[in-house]
Structure formats: C-alpha cells, structure tokens
Tab-separated table of C-alpha atoms and ligand atoms in Angstrom:
chain	number	residue	atom	x	y	z
A	10	MET	CA	-14.765	42.498	81.425
A	11	ILE	CA	-15.438	38.856	80.771
A	12	ILE	CA	-16.352	37.083	77.561
A	13	VAL	CA	-17.552	33.572	78.360
A	14	LEU	CA	-16.355	31.207	75.636
A	15	MET	CA	-18.720	28.226	75.522
A	16	GLY	CA	-18.599	25.012	73.522
A	17	ALA	CA	-18.412	21.269	74.115
A	18	PRO	CA	-15.072	19.600	74.863
A	19	GLY	CA	-13.211	19.516	71.535
A	20	ALA	CA	-15.035	22.513	70.059
A	21	GLY	CA	-11.733	24.399	69.729
A	22	LYS	CA	-12.144	26.821	72.647
A	23	GLY	CA	-8.524	26.389	73.776
A	24	THR	CA	-7.094	26.964	70.290
A	25	GLN	CA	-9.270	30.023	69.681
A	26	ALA	CA	-8.637	31.444	73.164
A	27	ASP	CA	-4.871	31.165	72.527
A	28	LEU	CA	-5.274	33.026	69.222
A	29	LEU	CA	-7.402	35.693	70.884
A	30	SER	CA	-4.702	36.160	73.467
A	31	GLU	CA	-1.818	36.241	70.926
A	32	ARG	CA	-3.498	38.386	68.277
A	33	ALA	CA	-5.935	40.588	70.201
A	34	GLY	CA	-4.143	40.828	73.550
A	35	TYR	CA	-7.060	39.460	75.541
A	36	ARG	CA	-6.329	37.604	78.759
A	37	LYS	CA	-7.173	33.898	78.605
A	38	ILE	CA	-8.305	31.970	81.654
A	39	SER	CA	-8.968	28.243	81.302
A	40	THR	CA	-10.239	26.438	84.397
A	41	GLY	CA	-9.206	23.095	82.828
A	42	ASP	CA	-5.601	24.353	82.374
A	43	ALA	CA	-5.600	25.778	85.916
A	44	LEU	CA	-6.774	22.433	87.326
A	45	ARG	CA	-4.194	20.485	85.284
A	46	LYS	CA	-1.513	22.808	86.738
A	47	HIS	CA	-2.735	21.897	90.242
A	48	VAL	CA	-2.643	18.184	89.362
A	49	LYS	CA	0.920	18.486	88.011
A	50	LEU	CA	2.080	20.343	91.133
A	51	GLY	CA	0.330	17.840	93.410
A	52	THR	CA	-1.507	20.541	95.402
A	53	LYS	CA	-4.505	19.769	97.641
A	54	VAL	CA	-6.836	20.869	94.839
A	55	GLY	CA	-4.876	18.773	92.333
A	56	LYS	CA	-5.110	15.652	94.499
A	57	LEU	CA	-8.866	16.084	94.809
A	58	ALA	CA	-9.449	16.948	91.130
A	59	GLY	CA	-7.123	14.521	89.305
A	60	GLU	CA	-9.235	11.379	89.376
A	61	ILE	CA	-12.501	13.232	88.803
A	62	MET	CA	-10.993	14.887	85.720
A	63	ALA	CA	-9.616	11.603	84.365
A	64	ARG	CA	-13.153	10.150	84.524
A	65	GLY	CA	-14.479	13.163	82.620
A	66	GLU	CA	-16.782	14.298	85.433
A	67	LEU	CA	-17.119	17.796	86.885
A	68	VAL	CA	-14.964	18.900	89.835
A	69	PRO	CA	-17.126	20.259	92.735
A	70	ASP	CA	-18.317	23.858	92.343
A	71	ASN	CA	-16.726	25.135	95.596
A	72	VAL	CA	-13.279	23.955	94.426
A	73	LEU	CA	-13.792	25.658	91.075
A	74	LEU	CA	-14.736	28.947	92.680
A	75	ASP	CA	-11.419	29.056	94.584
A	76	VAL	CA	-9.501	28.169	91.415
A	77	LEU	CA	-11.382	30.809	89.426
A	78	LYS	CA	-10.826	33.568	92.007
A	79	GLU	CA	-7.116	32.766	92.113
A	80	GLU	CA	-6.873	32.997	88.302
A	81	ILE	CA	-9.028	36.066	87.842
A	82	GLY	CA	-7.375	38.273	90.483
A	83	PRO	CA	-8.410	41.775	91.541
A	84	LYS	CA	-10.564	44.272	89.634
A	85	SER	CA	-8.964	45.359	86.339
A	86	ASN	CA	-9.825	46.643	82.874
A	87	ASP	CA	-8.604	43.465	81.186
A	88	VAL	CA	-10.786	41.715	78.644
A	89	ILE	CA	-10.840	38.142	79.951
A	90	ILE	CA	-11.692	35.192	77.698
A	91	LEU	CA	-13.099	32.631	80.111
A	92	ASP	CA	-12.748	29.069	78.804
A	93	GLY	CA	-14.340	26.213	80.781
A	94	TYR	CA	-16.399	28.192	83.307
A	95	PRO	CA	-19.351	28.289	83.954
A	96	ARG	CA	-20.200	24.641	83.241
A	97	ASN	CA	-23.567	24.485	84.997
A	98	LEU	CA	-26.300	26.853	86.066
A	99	ALA	CA	-25.036	27.105	89.668
A	100	GLN	CA	-21.620	28.245	88.385
A	101	ALA	CA	-23.253	30.824	86.086
A	102	GLU	CA	-25.128	32.225	89.079
A	103	THR	CA	-21.963	32.203	91.205
A	104	LEU	CA	-20.158	34.110	88.477
A	105	MET	CA	-22.917	36.715	88.533
A	106	LYS	CA	-23.035	37.033	92.349
A	107	VAL	CA	-19.354	36.745	93.238
A	108	VAL	CA	-17.290	37.904	90.255
A	109	GLU	CA	-19.424	40.257	88.167
A	110	ALA	CA	-19.147	43.285	90.469
A	111	ASP	CA	-15.469	43.554	89.515
A	112	HIS	CA	-15.519	41.755	86.163
A	113	PRO	CA	-18.882	42.094	84.357
A	114	VAL	CA	-19.805	39.440	81.790
A	115	ARG	CA	-20.211	41.302	78.499
A	116	GLY	CA	-21.128	38.315	76.362
A	117	CYS	CA	-21.313	34.575	75.910
A	118	VAL	CA	-19.938	33.315	72.604
A	119	HIS	CA	-20.762	29.713	71.737
A	120	LEU	CA	-18.574	27.659	69.382
A	121	ASP	CA	-20.938	25.132	67.851
A	122	VAL	CA	-19.601	21.745	66.599
A	123	SER	CA	-21.456	18.469	65.855
A	124	ARG	CA	-21.014	15.488	68.227
A	125	SER	CA	-19.387	13.256	65.558
A	126	ASN	CA	-16.812	15.949	64.829
A	127	LEU	CA	-16.152	16.468	68.558
A	128	ILE	CA	-15.407	12.743	69.039
A	129	ALA	CA	-13.026	12.694	66.042
A	130	ARG	CA	-11.205	15.801	67.288
A	131	LEU	CA	-10.856	14.627	70.916
A	132	SER	CA	-9.763	11.082	70.193
A	133	GLY	CA	-6.940	12.250	67.866
A	134	ARG	CA	-5.801	15.165	70.036
A	135	ARG	CA	-2.204	15.232	71.302
A	136	VAL	CA	-0.991	17.928	73.706
A	137	CYS	CA	2.524	19.233	74.366
A	138	SER	CA	3.791	18.484	77.874
A	139	GLY	CA	5.965	21.611	77.676
A	140	CYS	CA	3.879	24.500	76.323
A	141	GLY	CA	0.376	22.974	76.139
A	142	SER	CA	-0.004	23.393	72.336
A	143	SER	CA	-2.542	21.072	70.742
A	144	PHE	CA	-2.033	18.857	67.688
A	145	HIS	CA	-4.150	16.232	65.949
A	146	VAL	CA	-2.864	12.885	64.648
A	147	SER	CA	-4.469	13.409	61.219
A	148	GLY	CA	-5.888	16.967	61.084
A	149	ASN	CA	-2.847	18.851	62.406
A	150	PRO	CA	0.070	16.443	62.891
A	151	PRO	CA	3.398	17.700	64.287
A	152	LYS	CA	6.331	17.896	61.836
A	153	LYS	CA	8.306	15.362	63.940
A	154	ASP	CA	6.356	12.419	65.280
A	155	GLY	CA	5.531	12.841	68.998
A	156	LEU	CA	7.286	16.214	69.340
A	157	CYS	CA	5.888	19.747	69.593
A	158	ASP	CA	6.600	22.073	66.623
A	159	LYS	CA	6.766	25.105	68.906
A	160	CYS	CA	8.998	24.026	71.814
A	161	GLY	CA	10.166	20.453	71.019
A	162	GLY	CA	8.354	19.082	74.109
A	163	SER	CA	6.961	15.555	74.007
A	164	LEU	CA	3.315	15.113	73.042
A	165	TYR	CA	0.893	13.084	75.132
A	166	GLN	CA	-2.750	12.047	75.044
A	167	ARG	CA	-4.769	13.608	77.863
A	168	PRO	CA	-6.083	10.874	80.205
A	169	ASP	CA	-9.602	12.228	79.687
A	170	ASP	CA	-9.287	11.936	75.876
A	171	ASP	CA	-9.889	8.152	75.959
A	172	ALA	CA	-13.152	6.831	74.448
A	173	LYS	CA	-14.952	6.269	77.778
A	174	SER	CA	-14.126	9.687	79.268
A	175	ILE	CA	-14.931	11.455	75.989
A	176	SER	CA	-18.406	9.963	76.062
A	177	VAL	CA	-18.898	10.978	79.739
A	178	ARG	CA	-17.650	14.531	79.059
A	179	LEU	CA	-19.969	15.003	76.085
A	180	ASP	CA	-22.912	13.656	78.122
A	181	VAL	CA	-22.028	15.981	81.032
A	182	TYR	CA	-21.925	18.854	78.567
A	183	ASP	CA	-25.347	17.952	77.186
A	184	SER	CA	-26.931	17.502	80.609
A	185	SER	CA	-25.364	20.396	82.583
A	186	THR	CA	-23.630	22.903	80.390
A	187	LYS	CA	-26.341	23.504	77.807
A	188	ALA	CA	-28.426	25.144	80.568
A	189	VAL	CA	-25.735	27.817	80.711
A	190	LEU	CA	-26.387	28.681	77.058
A	191	ASP	CA	-30.098	29.154	77.833
A	192	TYR	CA	-29.135	31.328	80.818
A	193	TYR	CA	-27.061	33.737	78.673
A	194	GLN	CA	-29.621	33.614	75.867
A	195	LYS	CA	-32.230	34.869	78.357
A	196	ARG	CA	-29.832	37.575	79.557
A	197	GLY	CA	-29.600	38.712	75.924
A	198	ASN	CA	-25.832	38.595	75.520
A	199	TYR	CA	-25.453	35.300	73.669
A	200	CYS	CA	-24.007	34.681	70.229
A	201	LYS	CA	-23.449	31.420	68.302
A	202	VAL	CA	-20.459	30.925	65.981
A	203	ASN	CA	-19.999	27.933	63.644
A	204	GLY	CA	-16.966	26.095	65.073
A	205	GLU	CA	-16.466	23.817	62.049
A	206	GLY	CA	-14.124	24.747	59.196
A	207	VAL	CA	-10.873	26.662	58.850
A	208	THR	CA	-9.314	27.947	62.102
A	209	ASP	CA	-8.657	31.466	60.735
A	210	GLU	CA	-12.199	31.835	59.437
A	211	ILE	CA	-13.641	30.738	62.784
A	212	PHE	CA	-11.275	33.200	64.473
A	213	LYS	CA	-12.575	36.042	62.256
A	214	GLU	CA	-16.209	35.244	63.073
A	215	LEU	CA	-15.336	34.955	66.752
A	216	THR	CA	-13.513	38.311	66.922
A	217	ASP	CA	-16.464	39.991	65.170
A	218	ALA	CA	-18.860	38.465	67.719
A	219	ILE	CA	-16.660	39.528	70.648
A	220	SER	CA	-16.302	43.096	69.304
A	221	THR	CA	-20.105	43.319	69.110
A	222	CYS	CA	-20.377	42.163	72.751
A	223	LEU	CA	-17.749	44.670	73.922
A	224	ASN	CA	-19.208	47.690	72.069
B	312	AMP	P1	-11.325	21.241	79.911
B	312	AMP	O1	-9.849	21.392	79.730
B	312	AMP	O2	-12.054	22.548	79.909
B	312	AMP	O3	-11.936	20.219	78.977
B	312	AMP	O4	-11.538	20.663	81.407
B	312	AMP	C1	-10.990	19.413	81.782
B	312	AMP	C2	-11.686	18.906	83.016
B	312	AMP	O5	-11.485	19.809	84.117
B	312	AMP	C3	-13.211	18.769	82.924
B	312	AMP	O6	-13.602	17.555	82.288
B	312	AMP	C4	-13.598	18.793	84.400
B	312	AMP	O7	-13.293	17.571	85.041
B	312	AMP	C5	-12.638	19.843	84.955
B	312	AMP	N1	-13.221	21.213	84.894
B	312	AMP	C6	-12.769	22.275	84.155
B	312	AMP	N2	-13.560	23.345	84.345
B	312	AMP	C7	-14.523	22.960	85.213
B	312	AMP	C8	-15.665	23.600	85.782
B	312	AMP	N3	-15.975	24.875	85.479
B	312	AMP	N4	-16.425	22.892	86.643
B	312	AMP	C9	-16.129	21.616	86.982
B	312	AMP	N5	-15.098	20.939	86.462
B	312	AMP	C10	-14.292	21.592	85.589
C-alpha cells in the first residue's frame, strides 16, 4: 500500500517520512534520495540526472519510472511512504497503470507550507554527507559547526538549494506538481495537513491522516 506524501520542496516531507519510518515502521521511498545515490555512484542514470537536478528541473519521466520500480520492488504488504513521486500528472497516471496493481495508492497527504517559509527553510538547509540527516543554520543548527549530530559526518549545502535553483524548483512545483493534488482530490483520497509549526505536532496530524487513509 502506498501513501503519497506531497508538498513543495522544503515542506518537510523528508523529515516527516524519516519519522514515519522510525516511529511507525513504514517503508520510506524518496525518488530524490534514490537519484542522489545514482549521482554519487556515477551510474548511467546519475550521469543523466545530475545536471538536471542541480538546475532544479525535473528528470525525464521514463528515467524516474525505472528508478521507482527498482526502489519499490515486488508485491508486498508494506506500507510505503512515497516522497517525491508523482511530480506531474503523467507520473500520477503511470503510478496508477504500472504500480497500483501490486501497490495500491491508499491516500495522498499534502504538507502545506507558504512560499516565504519554503524559501527560508531551503536556503538555510544543510545535509549530512554520511547519513543524510537535515539541519538548518538557524532553525535546527548542529551542536558542532558543520558536523552531523547523529553520525559526525560533514554537512553540505545541496547544489539545488542555491537561490536560483530554489526559485526554479518552486516554480516547477507550482506549474506541474499542483495538478497531482487535483488528481488525488478528484479520486477522493486526498488530505491536507498544515506543515508549519512544531515537528512533533505536524507528525501527530500526519499519522492521524495516514491512519484514516489506511482504515
Ligand atoms: P527532492 O529531493 O525530492 O527535492 O528531489 C530533488 C530533485 O530530484 C528534483 O528537483 C528533481 O530534479 C529530481 N526528482 C526527484 N523526484 C522526481 C520526479 N518524480 N520526477 C522528476 N524529477 C525528480
């Protein structure tokens, strides 16, 4: 079963998906993380995707489908939190036609955050090169400057978290990804959660919404 976790870049999907995986045992799949793994390993997919990602644009749909299939694997009873896919209507339809026979989409939960807040979150974000944990220069700084609290790895700024790419990514979200919200709204399994405020409170609202979708 799939829960599609929607929200603009910087809405906190990654943080909440990690919590859902740690605390509720759900399986998290992030297409952005999967692509970054390909880039790091220098695979064919990584070579094709790296520059597109750095500009903040979308990687072609056919590439994403291969990446998604590889991550999702065979039919199972897992509850999968899908972060970063679908990002346009064509991908939502592909998910329905190609994946849903084995992994039905039980709900789309949308983390809603204002544009000004998204820009502030993305531009101050720092990510651990070791374990992928996220920090923020002012909102959630690491205890030791430049080092991850969890694994001691060095922190870096994602190449697509610079001002120009942030603006492209938010525009791409507005122009392509919002159609996905309408799509799930029409299907009747859509729920909006306020993504601003305290992480644990957002988590509580999110788990309630997901439980409703699964029951
Ligand atoms: P994210 O970590 O979800 O912000 O994704 C980082 C980047 O990976 C995006 O800006 C896109 O370039 C690429 N990406 C991730 N998921 C998708 C997708 N479903 N379709 C196209 N590109 C994607």
